[in-house]
mmCIF file with all atom_site columns, C-alpha atoms in Angstrom:
data_model
loop_
_atom_site.group_PDB
_atom_site.id
_atom_site.type_symbol
_atom_site.label_atom_id
_atom_site.label_alt_id
_atom_site.label_comp_id
_atom_site.label_asym_id
_atom_site.label_entity_id
_atom_site.label_seq_id
_atom_site.pdbx_PDB_ins_code
_atom_site.Cartn_x
_atom_site.Cartn_y
_atom_site.Cartn_z
_atom_site.occupancy
_atom_site.B_iso_or_equiv
_atom_site.pdbx_formal_charge
_atom_site.auth_seq_id
_atom_site.auth_comp_id
_atom_site.auth_asym_id
_atom_site.auth_atom_id
_atom_site.pdbx_PDB_model_num
ATOM 1   C CA . MET A 1 1   ? 16.305  -19.452 -54.646 1.00 55.00 ? 9   MET A CA 1
ATOM 2   C CA . LYS A 1 2   ? 17.159  -22.689 -52.876 1.00 76.00 ? 10  LYS A CA 1
ATOM 3   C CA . TYR A 1 3   ? 13.449  -23.497 -52.724 1.00 77.00 ? 11  TYR A CA 1
ATOM 4   C CA . PHE A 1 4   ? 13.303  -23.905 -56.470 1.00 82.00 ? 12  PHE A CA 1
ATOM 5   C CA . GLU A 1 5   ? 16.364  -26.123 -56.958 1.00 81.00 ? 13  GLU A CA 1
ATOM 6   C CA . SER A 1 6   ? 14.214  -28.963 -58.318 1.00 75.00 ? 14  SER A CA 1
ATOM 7   C CA . VAL A 1 7   ? 13.346  -26.791 -61.325 1.00 76.00 ? 15  VAL A CA 1
ATOM 8   C CA . ILE A 1 8   ? 16.076  -26.605 -63.965 1.00 78.00 ? 16  ILE A CA 1
ATOM 9   C CA . GLY A 1 9   ? 16.624  -23.234 -65.638 1.00 81.00 ? 17  GLY A CA 1
ATOM 10  C CA . TYR A 1 10  ? 14.220  -20.296 -65.528 1.00 85.00 ? 18  TYR A CA 1
ATOM 11  C CA . GLU A 1 11  ? 16.502  -18.259 -63.265 1.00 89.00 ? 19  GLU A CA 1
ATOM 12  C CA . ASP A 1 12  ? 14.486  -15.069 -63.875 1.00 90.00 ? 20  ASP A CA 1
ATOM 13  C CA . ILE A 1 13  ? 11.279  -16.707 -62.632 1.00 90.00 ? 21  ILE A CA 1
ATOM 14  C CA . LYS A 1 14  ? 13.081  -18.253 -59.668 1.00 90.00 ? 22  LYS A CA 1
ATOM 15  C CA . LEU A 1 15  ? 14.384  -14.814 -58.709 1.00 91.00 ? 23  LEU A CA 1
ATOM 16  C CA . GLU A 1 16  ? 10.955  -13.187 -59.041 1.00 91.00 ? 24  GLU A CA 1
ATOM 17  C CA . LEU A 1 17  ? 9.256   -15.922 -57.003 1.00 92.00 ? 25  LEU A CA 1
ATOM 18  C CA . SER A 1 18  ? 12.007  -15.746 -54.372 1.00 92.00 ? 26  SER A CA 1
ATOM 19  C CA . ARG A 1 19  ? 11.362  -12.022 -53.979 1.00 91.00 ? 27  ARG A CA 1
ATOM 20  C CA . MET A 1 20  ? 7.636   -12.590 -53.573 1.00 92.00 ? 28  MET A CA 1
ATOM 21  C CA . LEU A 1 21  ? 8.314   -15.414 -51.152 1.00 93.00 ? 29  LEU A CA 1
ATOM 22  C CA . ASP A 1 22  ? 10.490  -13.143 -49.032 1.00 93.00 ? 30  ASP A CA 1
ATOM 23  C CA . THR A 1 23  ? 7.633   -10.639 -48.681 1.00 92.00 ? 31  THR A CA 1
ATOM 24  C CA . ILE A 1 24  ? 5.354   -13.448 -47.535 1.00 91.00 ? 32  ILE A CA 1
ATOM 25  C CA . ARG A 1 25  ? 7.795   -15.008 -45.111 1.00 92.00 ? 33  ARG A CA 1
ATOM 26  C CA . PHE A 1 26  ? 8.888   -11.709 -43.549 1.00 92.00 ? 34  PHE A CA 1
ATOM 27  C CA . PRO A 1 27  ? 5.900   -9.351  -43.895 1.00 89.00 ? 35  PRO A CA 1
ATOM 28  C CA . GLU A 1 28  ? 6.845   -7.181  -40.911 1.00 91.00 ? 36  GLU A CA 1
ATOM 29  C CA . LYS A 1 29  ? 10.197  -6.326  -42.482 1.00 93.00 ? 37  LYS A CA 1
ATOM 30  C CA . TYR A 1 30  ? 8.435   -5.019  -45.587 1.00 92.00 ? 38  TYR A CA 1
ATOM 31  C CA . ARG A 1 31  ? 5.663   -3.237  -43.676 1.00 90.00 ? 39  ARG A CA 1
ATOM 32  C CA . ASN A 1 32  ? 8.349   -1.351  -41.763 1.00 93.00 ? 40  ASN A CA 1
ATOM 33  C CA . LEU A 1 33  ? 9.707   -0.208  -45.125 1.00 93.00 ? 41  LEU A CA 1
ATOM 34  C CA . GLY A 1 34  ? 6.237   0.903   -46.218 1.00 92.00 ? 42  GLY A CA 1
ATOM 35  C CA . VAL A 1 35  ? 5.805   -1.935  -48.705 1.00 89.00 ? 43  VAL A CA 1
ATOM 36  C CA . LYS A 1 36  ? 2.332   -3.420  -49.007 1.00 84.00 ? 44  LYS A CA 1
ATOM 37  C CA . PRO A 1 37  ? 2.326   -7.227  -49.172 1.00 82.00 ? 45  PRO A CA 1
ATOM 38  C CA . PRO A 1 38  ? 1.389   -8.591  -52.604 1.00 86.00 ? 46  PRO A CA 1
ATOM 39  C CA . ALA A 1 39  ? -2.101  -10.036 -53.088 1.00 89.00 ? 47  ALA A CA 1
ATOM 40  C CA . GLY A 1 40  ? -1.109  -12.842 -55.417 1.00 94.00 ? 48  GLY A CA 1
ATOM 41  C CA . ILE A 1 41  ? 0.742   -14.316 -58.360 1.00 95.00 ? 49  ILE A CA 1
ATOM 42  C CA . LEU A 1 42  ? -0.550  -15.764 -61.609 1.00 96.00 ? 50  LEU A CA 1
ATOM 43  C CA . LEU A 1 43  ? 1.985   -18.051 -63.283 1.00 95.00 ? 51  LEU A CA 1
ATOM 44  C CA . HIS A 1 44  ? 0.986   -19.053 -66.798 1.00 95.00 ? 52  HIS A CA 1
ATOM 45  C CA . GLY A 1 45  ? 2.440   -20.838 -69.784 1.00 92.00 ? 53  GLY A CA 1
ATOM 46  C CA . ALA A 1 46  ? 2.149   -23.899 -71.973 1.00 91.00 ? 54  ALA A CA 1
ATOM 47  C CA . PRO A 1 47  ? 1.193   -27.227 -70.398 1.00 90.00 ? 55  PRO A CA 1
ATOM 48  C CA . GLY A 1 48  ? 4.113   -29.179 -68.995 1.00 85.00 ? 56  GLY A CA 1
ATOM 49  C CA . VAL A 1 49  ? 6.564   -26.338 -68.302 1.00 84.00 ? 57  VAL A CA 1
ATOM 50  C CA . GLY A 1 50  ? 6.561   -26.766 -64.521 1.00 86.00 ? 58  GLY A CA 1
ATOM 51  C CA . LYS A 1 51  ? 4.000   -24.252 -63.262 1.00 91.00 ? 59  LYS A CA 1
ATOM 52  C CA . THR A 1 52  ? 2.602   -26.646 -60.676 1.00 90.00 ? 60  THR A CA 1
ATOM 53  C CA . MET A 1 53  ? 6.116   -27.679 -59.640 1.00 90.00 ? 61  MET A CA 1
ATOM 54  C CA . PHE A 1 54  ? 6.984   -24.014 -59.052 1.00 91.00 ? 62  PHE A CA 1
ATOM 55  C CA . SER A 1 55  ? 3.765   -23.389 -57.135 1.00 93.00 ? 63  SER A CA 1
ATOM 56  C CA . ASN A 1 56  ? 4.251   -26.448 -54.915 1.00 92.00 ? 64  ASN A CA 1
ATOM 57  C CA . ALA A 1 57  ? 7.813   -25.370 -54.090 1.00 92.00 ? 65  ALA A CA 1
ATOM 58  C CA . PHE A 1 58  ? 6.494   -21.885 -53.303 1.00 94.00 ? 66  PHE A CA 1
ATOM 59  C CA . LEU A 1 59  ? 3.816   -23.283 -50.977 1.00 95.00 ? 67  LEU A CA 1
ATOM 60  C CA . LYS A 1 60  ? 6.305   -25.468 -49.151 1.00 93.00 ? 68  LYS A CA 1
ATOM 61  C CA . ALA A 1 61  ? 8.824   -22.662 -48.736 1.00 92.00 ? 69  ALA A CA 1
ATOM 62  C CA . SER A 1 62  ? 6.220   -20.168 -47.477 1.00 93.00 ? 70  SER A CA 1
ATOM 63  C CA . ASP A 1 63  ? 5.837   -21.843 -44.062 1.00 92.00 ? 71  ASP A CA 1
ATOM 64  C CA . ARG A 1 64  ? 2.130   -20.972 -44.235 1.00 96.00 ? 72  ARG A CA 1
ATOM 65  C CA . PRO A 1 65  ? -0.888  -23.258 -44.252 1.00 98.00 ? 73  PRO A CA 1
ATOM 66  C CA . ALA A 1 66  ? -1.791  -23.911 -47.875 1.00 97.00 ? 74  ALA A CA 1
ATOM 67  C CA . PHE A 1 67  ? -5.179  -24.691 -49.387 1.00 98.00 ? 75  PHE A CA 1
ATOM 68  C CA . VAL A 1 68  ? -5.298  -26.124 -52.893 1.00 97.00 ? 76  VAL A CA 1
ATOM 69  C CA . CYS A 1 69  ? -8.201  -25.814 -55.294 1.00 97.00 ? 77  CYS A CA 1
ATOM 70  C CA . ARG A 1 70  ? -8.277  -27.944 -58.455 1.00 94.00 ? 78  ARG A CA 1
ATOM 71  C CA . LYS A 1 71  ? -11.356 -28.642 -60.535 1.00 92.00 ? 79  LYS A CA 1
ATOM 72  C CA . ASP A 1 72  ? -12.401 -32.140 -59.544 1.00 87.00 ? 80  ASP A CA 1
ATOM 73  C CA . LYS A 1 73  ? -16.136 -31.696 -59.016 1.00 84.00 ? 81  LYS A CA 1
ATOM 74  C CA . PRO A 1 74  ? -19.128 -30.809 -61.207 1.00 79.00 ? 82  PRO A CA 1
ATOM 75  C CA . ASP A 1 75  ? -19.752 -27.086 -61.710 1.00 70.00 ? 83  ASP A CA 1
ATOM 76  C CA . GLY A 1 76  ? -22.292 -26.458 -58.915 1.00 78.00 ? 84  GLY A CA 1
ATOM 77  C CA . GLU A 1 77  ? -20.323 -28.440 -56.365 1.00 90.00 ? 85  GLU A CA 1
ATOM 78  C CA . PHE A 1 78  ? -17.081 -26.856 -57.528 1.00 92.00 ? 86  PHE A CA 1
ATOM 79  C CA . VAL A 1 79  ? -18.316 -23.325 -56.832 1.00 93.00 ? 87  VAL A CA 1
ATOM 80  C CA . ASN A 1 80  ? -19.014 -24.432 -53.256 1.00 94.00 ? 88  ASN A CA 1
ATOM 81  C CA . GLU A 1 81  ? -15.539 -25.984 -53.113 1.00 95.00 ? 89  GLU A CA 1
ATOM 82  C CA . ILE A 1 82  ? -13.955 -22.674 -54.138 1.00 96.00 ? 90  ILE A CA 1
ATOM 83  C CA . LYS A 1 83  ? -15.825 -20.886 -51.335 1.00 97.00 ? 91  LYS A CA 1
ATOM 84  C CA . THR A 1 84  ? -14.849 -23.578 -48.827 1.00 97.00 ? 92  THR A CA 1
ATOM 85  C CA . VAL A 1 85  ? -11.156 -23.356 -49.750 1.00 98.00 ? 93  VAL A CA 1
ATOM 86  C CA . PHE A 1 86  ? -11.132 -19.570 -49.333 1.00 98.00 ? 94  PHE A CA 1
ATOM 87  C CA . ASP A 1 87  ? -13.088 -19.767 -46.057 1.00 98.00 ? 95  ASP A CA 1
ATOM 88  C CA . LYS A 1 88  ? -10.583 -22.260 -44.637 1.00 98.00 ? 96  LYS A CA 1
ATOM 89  C CA . ALA A 1 89  ? -7.675  -20.095 -45.781 1.00 98.00 ? 97  ALA A CA 1
ATOM 90  C CA . MET A 1 90  ? -9.159  -17.000 -44.140 1.00 97.00 ? 98  MET A CA 1
ATOM 91  C CA . GLU A 1 91  ? -9.663  -18.908 -40.886 1.00 97.00 ? 99  GLU A CA 1
ATOM 92  C CA . ALA A 1 92  ? -6.027  -20.081 -40.970 1.00 98.00 ? 100 ALA A CA 1
ATOM 93  C CA . ALA A 1 93  ? -4.532  -16.744 -42.058 1.00 96.00 ? 101 ALA A CA 1
ATOM 94  C CA . PRO A 1 94  ? -1.772  -15.993 -42.729 1.00 95.00 ? 102 PRO A CA 1
ATOM 95  C CA . SER A 1 95  ? -2.128  -18.650 -45.403 1.00 97.00 ? 103 SER A CA 1
ATOM 96  C CA . ILE A 1 96  ? -1.977  -19.351 -49.140 1.00 97.00 ? 104 ILE A CA 1
ATOM 97  C CA . VAL A 1 97  ? -4.586  -20.485 -51.649 1.00 98.00 ? 105 VAL A CA 1
ATOM 98  C CA . LEU A 1 98  ? -3.373  -22.298 -54.771 1.00 98.00 ? 106 LEU A CA 1
ATOM 99  C CA . LEU A 1 99  ? -5.759  -22.166 -57.729 1.00 97.00 ? 107 LEU A CA 1
ATOM 100 C CA . ASP A 1 100 ? -4.158  -24.788 -59.950 1.00 96.00 ? 108 ASP A CA 1
ATOM 101 C CA . ASP A 1 101 ? -5.072  -24.729 -63.655 1.00 95.00 ? 109 ASP A CA 1
ATOM 102 C CA . MET A 1 102 ? -7.481  -21.865 -63.027 1.00 95.00 ? 110 MET A CA 1
ATOM 103 C CA . ASP A 1 103 ? -8.266  -21.522 -66.736 1.00 93.00 ? 111 ASP A CA 1
ATOM 104 C CA . LYS A 1 104 ? -9.971  -24.939 -66.556 1.00 91.00 ? 112 LYS A CA 1
ATOM 105 C CA . PHE A 1 105 ? -12.306 -23.953 -63.709 1.00 91.00 ? 113 PHE A CA 1
ATOM 106 C CA . ALA A 1 106 ? -15.129 -22.962 -66.081 1.00 85.00 ? 114 ALA A CA 1
ATOM 107 C CA . ASN A 1 107 ? -16.457 -24.096 -69.412 1.00 67.00 ? 115 ASN A CA 1
ATOM 108 C CA . GLU A 1 108 ? -13.855 -23.925 -72.179 1.00 58.00 ? 116 GLU A CA 1
ATOM 109 C CA . ASP A 1 109 ? -16.108 -21.495 -74.104 1.00 56.00 ? 117 ASP A CA 1
ATOM 110 C CA . SER A 1 110 ? -14.240 -18.176 -74.246 1.00 55.00 ? 118 SER A CA 1
ATOM 111 C CA . SER A 1 111 ? -17.496 -16.244 -73.978 1.00 56.00 ? 119 SER A CA 1
ATOM 112 C CA . ARG A 1 112 ? -17.895 -17.515 -70.403 1.00 56.00 ? 120 ARG A CA 1
ATOM 113 C CA . SER A 1 113 ? -15.524 -15.015 -68.839 1.00 59.00 ? 121 SER A CA 1
ATOM 114 C CA . ASP A 1 114 ? -18.338 -14.177 -66.403 1.00 77.00 ? 122 ASP A CA 1
ATOM 115 C CA . ALA A 1 115 ? -18.703 -17.819 -65.388 1.00 88.00 ? 123 ALA A CA 1
ATOM 116 C CA . GLU A 1 116 ? -19.861 -18.424 -61.841 1.00 91.00 ? 124 GLU A CA 1
ATOM 117 C CA . GLU A 1 117 ? -16.505 -19.984 -60.946 1.00 93.00 ? 125 GLU A CA 1
ATOM 118 C CA . TYR A 1 118 ? -14.566 -16.851 -61.880 1.00 93.00 ? 126 TYR A CA 1
ATOM 119 C CA . VAL A 1 119 ? -17.094 -14.527 -60.242 1.00 93.00 ? 127 VAL A CA 1
ATOM 120 C CA . THR A 1 120 ? -16.793 -16.627 -57.077 1.00 95.00 ? 128 THR A CA 1
ATOM 121 C CA . ILE A 1 121 ? -12.994 -16.376 -57.109 1.00 96.00 ? 129 ILE A CA 1
ATOM 122 C CA . GLN A 1 122 ? -13.199 -12.594 -57.557 1.00 95.00 ? 130 GLN A CA 1
ATOM 123 C CA . SER A 1 123 ? -15.671 -12.328 -54.679 1.00 96.00 ? 131 SER A CA 1
ATOM 124 C CA . CYS A 1 124 ? -13.484 -14.455 -52.431 1.00 97.00 ? 132 CYS A CA 1
ATOM 125 C CA . ILE A 1 125 ? -10.374 -12.409 -53.207 1.00 96.00 ? 133 ILE A CA 1
ATOM 126 C CA . ASP A 1 126 ? -12.320 -9.210  -52.552 1.00 95.00 ? 134 ASP A CA 1
ATOM 127 C CA . ALA A 1 127 ? -13.555 -10.661 -49.218 1.00 96.00 ? 135 ALA A CA 1
ATOM 128 C CA . ILE A 1 128 ? -9.938  -11.289 -48.203 1.00 95.00 ? 136 ILE A CA 1
ATOM 129 C CA . LYS A 1 129 ? -9.200  -7.583  -48.683 1.00 92.00 ? 137 LYS A CA 1
ATOM 130 C CA . THR A 1 130 ? -12.419 -6.402  -47.036 1.00 93.00 ? 138 THR A CA 1
ATOM 131 C CA . GLU A 1 131 ? -11.776 -8.540  -43.965 1.00 94.00 ? 139 GLU A CA 1
ATOM 132 C CA . GLY A 1 132 ? -8.079  -7.605  -43.898 1.00 91.00 ? 140 GLY A CA 1
ATOM 133 C CA . LYS A 1 133 ? -6.913  -11.220 -43.937 1.00 94.00 ? 141 LYS A CA 1
ATOM 134 C CA . GLU A 1 134 ? -3.386  -12.234 -44.906 1.00 93.00 ? 142 GLU A CA 1
ATOM 135 C CA . VAL A 1 135 ? -4.225  -14.750 -47.597 1.00 96.00 ? 143 VAL A CA 1
ATOM 136 C CA . PHE A 1 136 ? -1.903  -14.903 -50.583 1.00 96.00 ? 144 PHE A CA 1
ATOM 137 C CA . VAL A 1 137 ? -3.381  -16.319 -53.799 1.00 97.00 ? 145 VAL A CA 1
ATOM 138 C CA . PHE A 1 138 ? -1.132  -18.263 -56.179 1.00 97.00 ? 146 PHE A CA 1
ATOM 139 C CA . ALA A 1 139 ? -2.749  -19.319 -59.447 1.00 97.00 ? 147 ALA A CA 1
ATOM 140 C CA . THR A 1 140 ? -1.526  -21.284 -62.428 1.00 96.00 ? 148 THR A CA 1
ATOM 141 C CA . ALA A 1 141 ? -3.038  -21.284 -65.911 1.00 95.00 ? 149 ALA A CA 1
ATOM 142 C CA . ASN A 1 142 ? -2.184  -22.516 -69.364 1.00 94.00 ? 150 ASN A CA 1
ATOM 143 C CA . ASN A 1 143 ? -4.147  -19.849 -71.240 1.00 91.00 ? 151 ASN A CA 1
ATOM 144 C CA . THR A 1 144 ? -4.904  -16.467 -69.657 1.00 91.00 ? 152 THR A CA 1
ATOM 145 C CA . ARG A 1 145 ? -7.134  -15.500 -72.602 1.00 88.00 ? 153 ARG A CA 1
ATOM 146 C CA . LYS A 1 146 ? -9.777  -17.788 -71.081 1.00 87.00 ? 154 LYS A CA 1
ATOM 147 C CA . LEU A 1 147 ? -9.754  -15.740 -67.873 1.00 91.00 ? 155 LEU A CA 1
ATOM 148 C CA . PRO A 1 148 ? -11.696 -12.509 -67.375 1.00 91.00 ? 156 PRO A CA 1
ATOM 149 C CA . ASN A 1 149 ? -9.552  -9.362  -67.292 1.00 90.00 ? 157 ASN A CA 1
ATOM 150 C CA . SER A 1 150 ? -11.322 -8.324  -64.096 1.00 89.00 ? 158 SER A CA 1
ATOM 151 C CA . LEU A 1 151 ? -9.927  -11.428 -62.390 1.00 91.00 ? 159 LEU A CA 1
ATOM 152 C CA . ILE A 1 152 ? -6.301  -11.125 -63.462 1.00 89.00 ? 160 ILE A CA 1
ATOM 153 C CA . ARG A 1 153 ? -5.862  -7.412  -62.853 1.00 87.00 ? 161 ARG A CA 1
ATOM 154 C CA . ALA A 1 154 ? -3.493  -5.889  -60.307 1.00 84.00 ? 162 ALA A CA 1
ATOM 155 C CA . GLY A 1 155 ? -5.005  -5.961  -56.849 1.00 84.00 ? 163 GLY A CA 1
ATOM 156 C CA . ARG A 1 156 ? -6.109  -9.530  -57.327 1.00 90.00 ? 164 ARG A CA 1
ATOM 157 C CA . PHE A 1 157 ? -2.908  -10.792 -58.908 1.00 91.00 ? 165 PHE A CA 1
ATOM 158 C CA . ASP A 1 158 ? -0.188  -8.207  -58.421 1.00 88.00 ? 166 ASP A CA 1
ATOM 159 C CA . LYS A 1 159 ? 2.292   -10.211 -60.445 1.00 90.00 ? 167 LYS A CA 1
ATOM 160 C CA . VAL A 1 160 ? 1.598   -12.082 -63.681 1.00 91.00 ? 168 VAL A CA 1
ATOM 161 C CA . ILE A 1 161 ? 4.504   -14.231 -64.823 1.00 91.00 ? 169 ILE A CA 1
ATOM 162 C CA . GLU A 1 162 ? 4.676   -16.123 -68.096 1.00 90.00 ? 170 GLU A CA 1
ATOM 163 C CA . ARG A 1 163 ? 6.737   -19.269 -68.185 1.00 78.00 ? 171 ARG A CA 1
ATOM 164 C CA . LYS A 1 164 ? 7.815   -19.922 -71.757 1.00 76.00 ? 172 LYS A CA 1
ATOM 165 C CA . VAL A 1 165 ? 9.045   -23.199 -73.165 1.00 65.00 ? 173 VAL A CA 1
#
């Protein structure tokens, strides 16, 4: 839990993230116990509660190359950026991809749960599994209702944690 000292409170989340971090840092130990490494974490909650601070501490503590994806390009270019980030992470595996503010990756319209951005993320996560790469995906979001259920299911994000105010 020392990795999360900069975050005040939220001991339950710190403990949960520390457990996940241990499986990433020492995968052989868990494989020997028959435990499959987790695919990813989705940390969500209101804006300003420290999700990005938690994710950055997690990335730093993982001792893995980290690749960050934030929406900073127009839609068409951003889809290519998502693919590029995942490709780089797979080349550098074992690694981590951070999808920061994932609920803002596509149009705010809730009927766009099949938006190209989300379909691309799902395809990239599925490619990680198909190719047997050790790429852990950490995502943050303010509002999970804007995300398609097919994206946030177990197998893509094995742990969904809500950070409340």
